[in-house]
């Protein structure tokens, strides 16, 4: 079996030599004769090999905020001079260049220092191009994944700076000298989430604690800016529309059972958006994202609106059996001043500058036993009350005249007793109607106070949401990218 494999390899070698160019075969044999790939390709060993490194960026695959990693597709462009691989093209039928496998020649052991790839060096080992002048071009492509410290304070209106740090792993500065190559974007495919607003290349020299020698590295830096359309359309706009429900919640009648439920649903919806945002950002305590500040502010406003809604509900269902009448300041603010400012009309009562002044002048003259905040002068109950007073006055006068008249007969006295019963009955009806009227007035005042508080909350929360949105937008370094 091994003998047959050896014969097959010899046949393949003969076929390759018979199909290849004799000049190239001869040139390769001459160049590789005595070539040592571990030896630095320079005549003077005291001088460094000058290696030029450039990067041709093809595509930004992903920038993971959660893992703080940048993944790109790029080509590395190495070039150096190999003094052992020069020839005269006229001696080899004008052959000016050759291709060598990467393991056949000396190559600089330059690696990506901040790589987080599982294989560390993820480049594909392509052939090297050797020119007759001794220059070597090597362009290995690869999918490179590097660590990138992200600043999420302005998320999603943020700009990030990521870099690719290349350097020799074993050769010091006096063995390999790095030179800046091109940072090429001619073949770059635009990314849907990030745009490149700047880039730079710089070479630094560093001495590590492990070794006394100095090592050189070359850094390619990308300045990225996040596109905001996706986050504005899928996160910010829905939250703003949800906050509109907070405002509309104050227009719902307290009689319905969904007033508080609506506000609670808004709070839960904002919590869902907070969960989505937390899945996009890294688990760090160094900074709170701007979007997170906005969401938490909206959540706080929603909880505050829910609290005021519960307070309004308590106002609406108050009555004379469980609450005393309003104090002067509550009455003056909720039933007089605020309705006048908001242009709200209270039923069966005028509300203007004159009534405000009169109420202020008579603030200490109110009867302590009165349950309602105002005295109403309309309605059928008032008429009954007036008739009762007139009947009382006439009846008392009639009784007095009868007592003075000594000639009154028994029939007259009996009629007076009947009139007394009628009077007592009418008095009872009048007092009952007065109580019902007072009860309805107390309930009306509390319900009207609840409507006023709702209207005040509607205006206050509308202004608050607008101010918060403007402040967040003003703090952002940019809005559209």
PDB file of N, CA and C in Angstrom, residues 245-329:
ATOM      1  N   UNK A 245     -51.268  57.895  26.198  1.00  0.00           N
ATOM      2  CA  UNK A 245     -52.341  57.247  26.954  1.00  0.00           C
ATOM      3  C   UNK A 245     -52.374  57.721  28.397  1.00  0.00           C
ATOM      4  N   UNK A 246     -51.203  58.077  28.943  1.00  0.00           N
ATOM      5  CA  UNK A 246     -51.185  58.629  30.297  1.00  0.00           C
ATOM      6  C   UNK A 246     -52.007  59.914  30.350  1.00  0.00           C
ATOM      7  N   UNK A 247     -51.826  60.749  29.332  1.00  0.00           N
ATOM      8  CA  UNK A 247     -52.563  62.013  29.284  1.00  0.00           C
ATOM      9  C   UNK A 247     -54.054  61.756  29.059  1.00  0.00           C
ATOM     10  N   UNK A 248     -54.356  60.850  28.121  1.00  0.00           N
ATOM     11  CA  UNK A 248     -55.768  60.566  27.834  1.00  0.00           C
ATOM     12  C   UNK A 248     -56.467  59.894  29.000  1.00  0.00           C
ATOM     13  N   UNK A 249     -55.695  59.263  29.881  1.00  0.00           N
ATOM     14  CA  UNK A 249     -56.308  58.623  31.041  1.00  0.00           C
ATOM     15  C   UNK A 249     -57.019  59.608  31.945  1.00  0.00           C
ATOM     16  N   UNK A 250     -56.577  60.878  31.929  1.00  0.00           N
ATOM     17  CA  UNK A 250     -57.229  61.881  32.777  1.00  0.00           C
ATOM     18  C   UNK A 250     -58.516  62.409  32.154  1.00  0.00           C
ATOM     19  N   UNK A 251     -58.805  62.017  30.928  1.00  0.00           N
ATOM     20  CA  UNK A 251     -60.069  62.410  30.304  1.00  0.00           C
ATOM     21  C   UNK A 251     -61.148  61.352  30.477  1.00  0.00           C
ATOM     22  N   UNK A 252     -60.779  60.183  30.976  1.00  0.00           N
ATOM     23  CA  UNK A 252     -61.755  59.110  31.185  1.00  0.00           C
ATOM     24  C   UNK A 252     -62.583  59.425  32.422  1.00  0.00           C
ATOM     25  N   UNK A 253     -63.855  59.154  32.355  1.00  0.00           N
ATOM     26  CA  UNK A 253     -64.747  59.419  33.484  1.00  0.00           C
ATOM     27  C   UNK A 253     -64.406  58.525  34.661  1.00  0.00           C
ATOM     28  N   UNK A 254     -64.395  59.080  35.870  1.00  0.00           N
ATOM     29  CA  UNK A 254     -64.129  58.233  37.051  1.00  0.00           C
ATOM     30  C   UNK A 254     -65.184  57.167  37.285  1.00  0.00           C
ATOM     31  N   UNK A 255     -66.338  57.307  36.647  1.00  0.00           N
ATOM     32  CA  UNK A 255     -67.384  56.304  36.810  1.00  0.00           C
ATOM     33  C   UNK A 255     -66.983  54.964  36.217  1.00  0.00           C
ATOM     34  N   UNK A 256     -66.106  54.983  35.205  1.00  0.00           N
ATOM     35  CA  UNK A 256     -65.678  53.740  34.575  1.00  0.00           C
ATOM     36  C   UNK A 256     -64.686  53.015  35.484  1.00  0.00           C
ATOM     37  N   UNK A 257     -64.567  51.742  35.251  1.00  0.00           N
ATOM     38  CA  UNK A 257     -63.664  50.920  36.066  1.00  0.00           C
ATOM     39  C   UNK A 257     -62.273  50.778  35.452  1.00  0.00           C
ATOM     40  N   UNK A 258     -62.042  51.380  34.286  1.00  0.00           N
ATOM     41  CA  UNK A 258     -60.786  51.184  33.575  1.00  0.00           C
ATOM     42  C   UNK A 258     -59.830  52.363  33.722  1.00  0.00           C
ATOM     43  N   UNK A 259     -60.181  53.347  34.521  1.00  0.00           N
ATOM     44  CA  UNK A 259     -59.335  54.538  34.628  1.00  0.00           C
ATOM     45  C   UNK A 259     -57.983  54.194  35.257  1.00  0.00           C
ATOM     46  N   UNK A 260     -58.010  53.510  36.398  1.00  0.00           N
ATOM     47  CA  UNK A 260     -56.765  53.108  37.051  1.00  0.00           C
ATOM     48  C   UNK A 260     -56.092  51.980  36.264  1.00  0.00           C
ATOM     49  N   UNK A 261     -56.890  51.074  35.713  1.00  0.00           N
ATOM     50  CA  UNK A 261     -56.316  49.974  34.936  1.00  0.00           C
ATOM     51  C   UNK A 261     -55.540  50.448  33.728  1.00  0.00           C
ATOM     52  N   UNK A 262     -56.005  51.527  33.095  1.00  0.00           N
ATOM     53  CA  UNK A 262     -55.294  52.080  31.941  1.00  0.00           C
ATOM     54  C   UNK A 262     -53.915  52.590  32.345  1.00  0.00           C
ATOM     55  N   UNK A 263     -53.831  53.304  33.458  1.00  0.00           N
ATOM     56  CA  UNK A 263     -52.538  53.831  33.908  1.00  0.00           C
ATOM     57  C   UNK A 263     -51.583  52.700  34.296  1.00  0.00           C
ATOM     58  N   UNK A 264     -52.105  51.668  34.921  1.00  0.00           N
ATOM     59  CA  UNK A 264     -51.257  50.530  35.287  1.00  0.00           C
ATOM     60  C   UNK A 264     -50.757  49.813  34.034  1.00  0.00           C
ATOM     61  N   UNK A 265     -51.606  49.688  33.020  1.00  0.00           N
ATOM     62  CA  UNK A 265     -51.189  49.049  31.764  1.00  0.00           C
ATOM     63  C   UNK A 265     -50.072  49.837  31.089  1.00  0.00           C
ATOM     64  N   UNK A 266     -50.138  51.159  31.163  1.00  0.00           N
ATOM     65  CA  UNK A 266     -49.067  51.991  30.589  1.00  0.00           C
ATOM     66  C   UNK A 266     -47.753  51.734  31.313  1.00  0.00           C
ATOM     67  N   UNK A 267     -47.792  51.643  32.632  1.00  0.00           N
ATOM     68  CA  UNK A 267     -46.569  51.374  33.401  1.00  0.00           C
ATOM     69  C   UNK A 267     -45.975  50.024  33.025  1.00  0.00           C
ATOM     70  N   UNK A 268     -46.809  49.021  32.854  1.00  0.00           N
ATOM     71  CA  UNK A 268     -46.325  47.696  32.472  1.00  0.00           C
ATOM     72  C   UNK A 268     -45.719  47.720  31.064  1.00  0.00           C
ATOM     73  N   UNK A 269     -46.330  48.480  30.155  1.00  0.00           N
ATOM     74  CA  UNK A 269     -45.794  48.577  28.798  1.00  0.00           C
ATOM     75  C   UNK A 269     -44.411  49.218  28.800  1.00  0.00           C
ATOM     76  N   UNK A 270     -44.223  50.250  29.601  1.00  0.00           N
ATOM     77  CA  UNK A 270     -42.909  50.896  29.674  1.00  0.00           C
ATOM     78  C   UNK A 270     -41.884  49.941  30.287  1.00  0.00           C
ATOM     79  N   UNK A 271     -42.295  49.139  31.251  1.00  0.00           N
ATOM     80  CA  UNK A 271     -41.380  48.142  31.831  1.00  0.00           C
ATOM     81  C   UNK A 271     -40.924  47.133  30.773  1.00  0.00           C
ATOM     82  N   UNK A 272     -41.792  46.800  29.843  1.00  0.00           N
ATOM     83  CA  UNK A 272     -41.404  45.889  28.765  1.00  0.00           C
ATOM     84  C   UNK A 272     -40.326  46.525  27.895  1.00  0.00           C
ATOM     85  N   UNK A 273     -40.482  47.799  27.563  1.00  0.00           N
ATOM     86  CA  UNK A 273     -39.454  48.484  26.784  1.00  0.00           C
ATOM     87  C   UNK A 273     -38.138  48.587  27.560  1.00  0.00           C
ATOM     88  N   UNK A 274     -38.226  48.755  28.862  1.00  0.00           N
ATOM     89  CA  UNK A 274     -37.007  48.761  29.679  1.00  0.00           C
ATOM     90  C   UNK A 274     -36.300  47.413  29.614  1.00  0.00           C
ATOM     91  N   UNK A 275     -37.069  46.338  29.611  1.00  0.00           N
ATOM     92  CA  UNK A 275     -36.472  44.995  29.506  1.00  0.00           C
ATOM     93  C   UNK A 275     -35.783  44.812  28.155  1.00  0.00           C
ATOM     94  N   UNK A 276     -36.420  45.295  27.086  1.00  0.00           N
ATOM     95  CA  UNK A 276     -35.804  45.191  25.760  1.00  0.00           C
ATOM     96  C   UNK A 276     -34.498  45.964  25.720  1.00  0.00           C
ATOM     97  N   UNK A 277     -34.484  47.168  26.307  1.00  0.00           N
ATOM     98  CA  UNK A 277     -33.267  47.969  26.299  1.00  0.00           C
ATOM     99  C   UNK A 277     -32.153  47.319  27.114  1.00  0.00           C
ATOM    100  N   UNK A 278     -32.503  46.707  28.236  1.00  0.00           N
ATOM    101  CA  UNK A 278     -31.483  46.056  29.071  1.00  0.00           C
ATOM    102  C   UNK A 278     -30.847  44.866  28.360  1.00  0.00           C
ATOM    103  N   UNK A 279     -31.585  44.233  27.448  1.00  0.00           N
ATOM    104  CA  UNK A 279     -31.017  43.134  26.677  1.00  0.00           C
ATOM    105  C   UNK A 279     -30.055  43.622  25.602  1.00  0.00           C
ATOM    106  N   UNK A 280     -30.146  44.887  25.216  1.00  0.00           N
ATOM    107  CA  UNK A 280     -29.270  45.438  24.185  1.00  0.00           C
ATOM    108  C   UNK A 280     -27.982  46.013  24.739  1.00  0.00           C
ATOM    109  N   UNK A 281     -27.976  46.383  26.001  1.00  0.00           N
ATOM    110  CA  UNK A 281     -26.823  47.052  26.584  1.00  0.00           C
ATOM    111  C   UNK A 281     -26.079  46.100  27.520  1.00  0.00           C
ATOM    112  N   UNK A 282     -24.778  46.315  27.710  1.00  0.00           N
ATOM    113  CA  UNK A 282     -24.007  45.450  28.615  1.00  0.00           C
ATOM    114  C   UNK A 282     -24.400  45.657  30.066  1.00  0.00           C
ATOM    115  N   UNK A 283     -24.143  44.652  30.878  1.00  0.00           N
ATOM    116  CA  UNK A 283     -24.453  44.723  32.293  1.00  0.00           C
ATOM    117  C   UNK A 283     -23.331  45.464  33.008  1.00  0.00           C
ATOM    118  N   UNK A 284     -23.438  46.759  33.017  1.00  0.00           N
ATOM    119  CA  UNK A 284     -22.401  47.593  33.600  1.00  0.00           C
ATOM    120  C   UNK A 284     -23.025  48.606  34.540  1.00  0.00           C
ATOM    121  N   UNK A 285     -22.267  48.977  35.564  1.00  0.00           N
ATOM    122  CA  UNK A 285     -22.701  49.999  36.504  1.00  0.00           C
ATOM    123  C   UNK A 285     -21.930  51.299  36.314  1.00  0.00           C
ATOM    124  N   UNK A 286     -21.173  51.383  35.244  1.00  0.00           N
ATOM    125  CA  UNK A 286     -20.372  52.580  35.011  1.00  0.00           C
ATOM    126  C   UNK A 286     -21.214  53.750  34.514  1.00  0.00           C
ATOM    127  N   UNK A 287     -22.281  53.462  33.791  1.00  0.00           N
ATOM    128  CA  UNK A 287     -23.112  54.532  33.240  1.00  0.00           C
ATOM    129  C   UNK A 287     -24.513  53.997  32.989  1.00  0.00           C
ATOM    130  N   UNK A 288     -25.470  54.910  33.015  1.00  0.00           N
ATOM    131  CA  UNK A 288     -26.864  54.588  32.682  1.00  0.00           C
ATOM    132  C   UNK A 288     -27.154  55.175  31.305  1.00  0.00           C
ATOM    133  N   UNK A 289     -27.638  54.374  30.366  1.00  0.00           N
ATOM    134  CA  UNK A 289     -27.892  54.890  29.013  1.00  0.00           C
ATOM    135  C   UNK A 289     -28.901  56.029  29.018  1.00  0.00           C
ATOM    136  N   UNK A 290     -28.739  56.927  28.080  1.00  0.00           N
ATOM    137  CA  UNK A 290     -29.679  58.048  27.949  1.00  0.00           C
ATOM    138  C   UNK A 290     -31.084  57.536  27.669  1.00  0.00           C
ATOM    139  N   UNK A 291     -31.184  56.491  26.861  1.00  0.00           N
ATOM    140  CA  UNK A 291     -32.495  55.910  26.595  1.00  0.00           C
ATOM    141  C   UNK A 291     -33.093  55.314  27.862  1.00  0.00           C
ATOM    142  N   UNK A 292     -32.243  54.712  28.704  1.00  0.00           N
ATOM    143  CA  UNK A 292     -32.728  54.183  29.977  1.00  0.00           C
ATOM    144  C   UNK A 292     -33.224  55.278  30.901  1.00  0.00           C
ATOM    145  N   UNK A 293     -32.529  56.419  30.901  1.00  0.00           N
ATOM    146  CA  UNK A 293     -32.993  57.563  31.697  1.00  0.00           C
ATOM    147  C   UNK A 293     -34.367  58.016  31.212  1.00  0.00           C
ATOM    148  N   UNK A 294     -34.538  58.047  29.890  1.00  0.00           N
ATOM    149  CA  UNK A 294     -35.826  58.461  29.332  1.00  0.00           C
ATOM    150  C   UNK A 294     -36.931  57.468  29.712  1.00  0.00           C
ATOM    151  N   UNK A 295     -36.642  56.172  29.586  1.00  0.00           N
ATOM    152  CA  UNK A 295     -37.647  55.163  29.920  1.00  0.00           C
ATOM    153  C   UNK A 295     -38.000  55.203  31.414  1.00  0.00           C
ATOM    154  N   UNK A 296     -36.985  55.341  32.270  1.00  0.00           N
ATOM    155  CA  UNK A 296     -37.260  55.389  33.706  1.00  0.00           C
ATOM    156  C   UNK A 296     -38.043  56.653  34.070  1.00  0.00           C
ATOM    157  N   UNK A 297     -37.735  57.750  33.408  1.00  0.00           N
ATOM    158  CA  UNK A 297     -38.496  58.974  33.651  1.00  0.00           C
ATOM    159  C   UNK A 297     -39.954  58.798  33.242  1.00  0.00           C
ATOM    160  N   UNK A 298     -40.168  58.185  32.073  1.00  0.00           N
ATOM    161  CA  UNK A 298     -41.543  57.906  31.637  1.00  0.00           C
ATOM    162  C   UNK A 298     -42.249  56.966  32.605  1.00  0.00           C
ATOM    163  N   UNK A 299     -41.516  55.989  33.116  1.00  0.00           N
ATOM    164  CA  UNK A 299     -42.113  55.061  34.077  1.00  0.00           C
ATOM    165  C   UNK A 299     -42.484  55.792  35.372  1.00  0.00           C
ATOM    166  N   UNK A 300     -41.615  56.693  35.807  1.00  0.00           N
ATOM    167  CA  UNK A 300     -41.913  57.475  37.009  1.00  0.00           C
ATOM    168  C   UNK A 300     -43.142  58.354  36.788  1.00  0.00           C
ATOM    169  N   UNK A 301     -43.216  58.981  35.610  1.00  0.00           N
ATOM    170  CA  UNK A 301     -44.384  59.813  35.296  1.00  0.00           C
ATOM    171  C   UNK A 301     -45.645  58.966  35.279  1.00  0.00           C
ATOM    172  N   UNK A 302     -45.541  57.771  34.727  1.00  0.00           N
ATOM    173  CA  UNK A 302     -46.710  56.881  34.675  1.00  0.00           C
ATOM    174  C   UNK A 302     -47.162  56.476  36.074  1.00  0.00           C
ATOM    175  N   UNK A 303     -46.203  56.138  36.947  1.00  0.00           N
ATOM    176  CA  UNK A 303     -46.557  55.775  38.325  1.00  0.00           C
ATOM    177  C   UNK A 303     -47.169  56.979  39.046  1.00  0.00           C
ATOM    178  N   UNK A 304     -46.604  58.170  38.805  1.00  0.00           N
ATOM    179  CA  UNK A 304     -47.155  59.376  39.412  1.00  0.00           C
ATOM    180  C   UNK A 304     -48.569  59.648  38.905  1.00  0.00           C
ATOM    181  N   UNK A 305     -48.788  59.418  37.608  1.00  0.00           N
ATOM    182  CA  UNK A 305     -50.132  59.599  37.054  1.00  0.00           C
ATOM    183  C   UNK A 305     -51.110  58.595  37.654  1.00  0.00           C
ATOM    184  N   UNK A 306     -50.643  57.373  37.880  1.00  0.00           N
ATOM    185  CA  UNK A 306     -51.507  56.378  38.514  1.00  0.00           C
ATOM    186  C   UNK A 306     -51.888  56.807  39.928  1.00  0.00           C
ATOM    187  N   UNK A 307     -50.915  57.379  40.649  1.00  0.00           N
ATOM    188  CA  UNK A 307     -51.199  57.846  42.012  1.00  0.00           C
ATOM    189  C   UNK A 307     -52.231  58.962  42.003  1.00  0.00           C
ATOM    190  N   UNK A 308     -52.089  59.909  41.073  1.00  0.00           N
ATOM    191  CA  UNK A 308     -53.061  60.995  40.998  1.00  0.00           C
ATOM    192  C   UNK A 308     -54.426  60.479  40.556  1.00  0.00           C
ATOM    193  N   UNK A 309     -54.440  59.446  39.721  1.00  0.00           N
ATOM    194  CA  UNK A 309     -55.721  58.871  39.296  1.00  0.00           C
ATOM    195  C   UNK A 309     -56.449  58.236  40.471  1.00  0.00           C
ATOM    196  N   UNK A 310     -55.695  57.529  41.307  1.00  0.00           N
ATOM    197  CA  UNK A 310     -56.307  56.954  42.516  1.00  0.00           C
ATOM    198  C   UNK A 310     -56.820  58.071  43.432  1.00  0.00           C
ATOM    199  N   UNK A 311     -56.056  59.158  43.525  1.00  0.00           N
ATOM    200  CA  UNK A 311     -56.480  60.304  44.339  1.00  0.00           C
ATOM    201  C   UNK A 311     -57.762  60.927  43.791  1.00  0.00           C
ATOM    202  N   UNK A 312     -57.839  61.035  42.474  1.00  0.00           N
ATOM    203  CA  UNK A 312     -59.047  61.580  41.849  1.00  0.00           C
ATOM    204  C   UNK A 312     -60.237  60.662  42.102  1.00  0.00           C
ATOM    205  N   UNK A 313     -59.995  59.360  42.032  1.00  0.00           N
ATOM    206  CA  UNK A 313     -61.091  58.413  42.304  1.00  0.00           C
ATOM    207  C   UNK A 313     -61.620  58.587  43.726  1.00  0.00           C
ATOM    208  N   UNK A 314     -60.697  58.817  44.659  1.00  0.00           N
ATOM    209  CA  UNK A 314     -61.145  59.018  46.043  1.00  0.00           C
ATOM    210  C   UNK A 314     -61.961  60.292  46.178  1.00  0.00           C
ATOM    211  N   UNK A 315     -61.638  61.317  45.414  1.00  0.00           N
ATOM    212  CA  UNK A 315     -62.434  62.545  45.410  1.00  0.00           C
ATOM    213  C   UNK A 315     -63.832  62.286  44.851  1.00  0.00           C
ATOM    214  N   UNK A 316     -63.870  61.541  43.772  1.00  0.00           N
ATOM    215  CA  UNK A 316     -65.136  61.386  43.049  1.00  0.00           C
ATOM    216  C   UNK A 316     -66.183  60.663  43.884  1.00  0.00           C
ATOM    217  N   UNK A 317     -65.767  59.696  44.679  1.00  0.00           N
ATOM    218  CA  UNK A 317     -66.737  58.879  45.415  1.00  0.00           C
ATOM    219  C   UNK A 317     -66.880  59.300  46.870  1.00  0.00           C
ATOM    220  N   UNK A 318     -66.417  60.487  47.216  1.00  0.00           N
ATOM    221  CA  UNK A 318     -66.635  60.987  48.567  1.00  0.00           C
ATOM    222  C   UNK A 318     -68.083  61.458  48.737  1.00  0.00           C
ATOM    223  N   UNK A 319     -68.586  61.351  49.969  1.00  0.00           N
ATOM    224  CA  UNK A 319     -69.938  61.826  50.277  1.00  0.00           C
ATOM    225  C   UNK A 319     -69.973  62.341  51.705  1.00  0.00           C
ATOM    226  N   UNK A 320     -71.139  62.835  52.107  1.00  0.00           N
ATOM    227  CA  UNK A 320     -71.265  63.474  53.407  1.00  0.00           C
ATOM    228  C   UNK A 320     -71.206  62.483  54.557  1.00  0.00           C
ATOM    229  N   UNK A 321     -71.337  61.197  54.269  1.00  0.00           N
ATOM    230  CA  UNK A 321     -71.359  60.204  55.338  1.00  0.00           C
ATOM    231  C   UNK A 321     -69.962  59.859  55.836  1.00  0.00           C
ATOM    232  N   UNK A 322     -68.954  60.040  54.997  1.00  0.00           N
ATOM    233  CA  UNK A 322     -67.596  59.629  55.376  1.00  0.00           C
ATOM    234  C   UNK A 322     -66.604  60.786  55.362  1.00  0.00           C
ATOM    235  N   UNK A 323     -67.002  61.942  54.831  1.00  0.00           N
ATOM    236  CA  UNK A 323     -66.089  63.082  54.776  1.00  0.00           C
ATOM    237  C   UNK A 323     -66.798  64.357  55.206  1.00  0.00           C
ATOM    238  N   UNK A 324     -66.046  65.211  55.832  1.00  0.00           N
ATOM    239  CA  UNK A 324     -66.563  66.512  56.179  1.00  0.00           C
ATOM    240  C   UNK A 324     -66.526  67.412  54.950  1.00  0.00           C
ATOM    241  N   UNK A 325     -67.148  68.587  55.109  1.00  0.00           N
ATOM    242  CA  UNK A 325     -67.156  69.503  53.986  1.00  0.00           C
ATOM    243  C   UNK A 325     -65.744  70.046  53.753  1.00  0.00           C
ATOM    244  N   UNK A 326     -65.523  70.593  52.597  1.00  0.00           N
ATOM    245  CA  UNK A 326     -64.213  71.115  52.227  1.00  0.00           C
ATOM    246  C   UNK A 326     -63.834  72.310  53.092  1.00  0.00           C
ATOM    247  N   UNK A 327     -62.535  72.407  53.379  1.00  0.00           N
ATOM    248  CA  UNK A 327     -62.030  73.598  54.031  1.00  0.00           C
ATOM    249  C   UNK A 327     -61.960  74.761  53.054  1.00  0.00           C
ATOM    250  N   UNK A 328     -61.654  75.923  53.600  1.00  0.00           N
ATOM    251  CA  UNK A 328     -61.680  77.111  52.749  1.00  0.00           C
ATOM    252  C   UNK A 328     -60.672  77.019  51.620  1.00  0.00           C
ATOM    253  N   UNK A 329     -59.425  76.632  51.919  1.00  0.00           N
ATOM    254  CA  UNK A 329     -58.385  76.646  50.878  1.00  0.00           C
ATOM    255  C   UNK A 329     -58.666  75.610  49.796  1.00  0.00           C
TER     256      UNK A 329
END
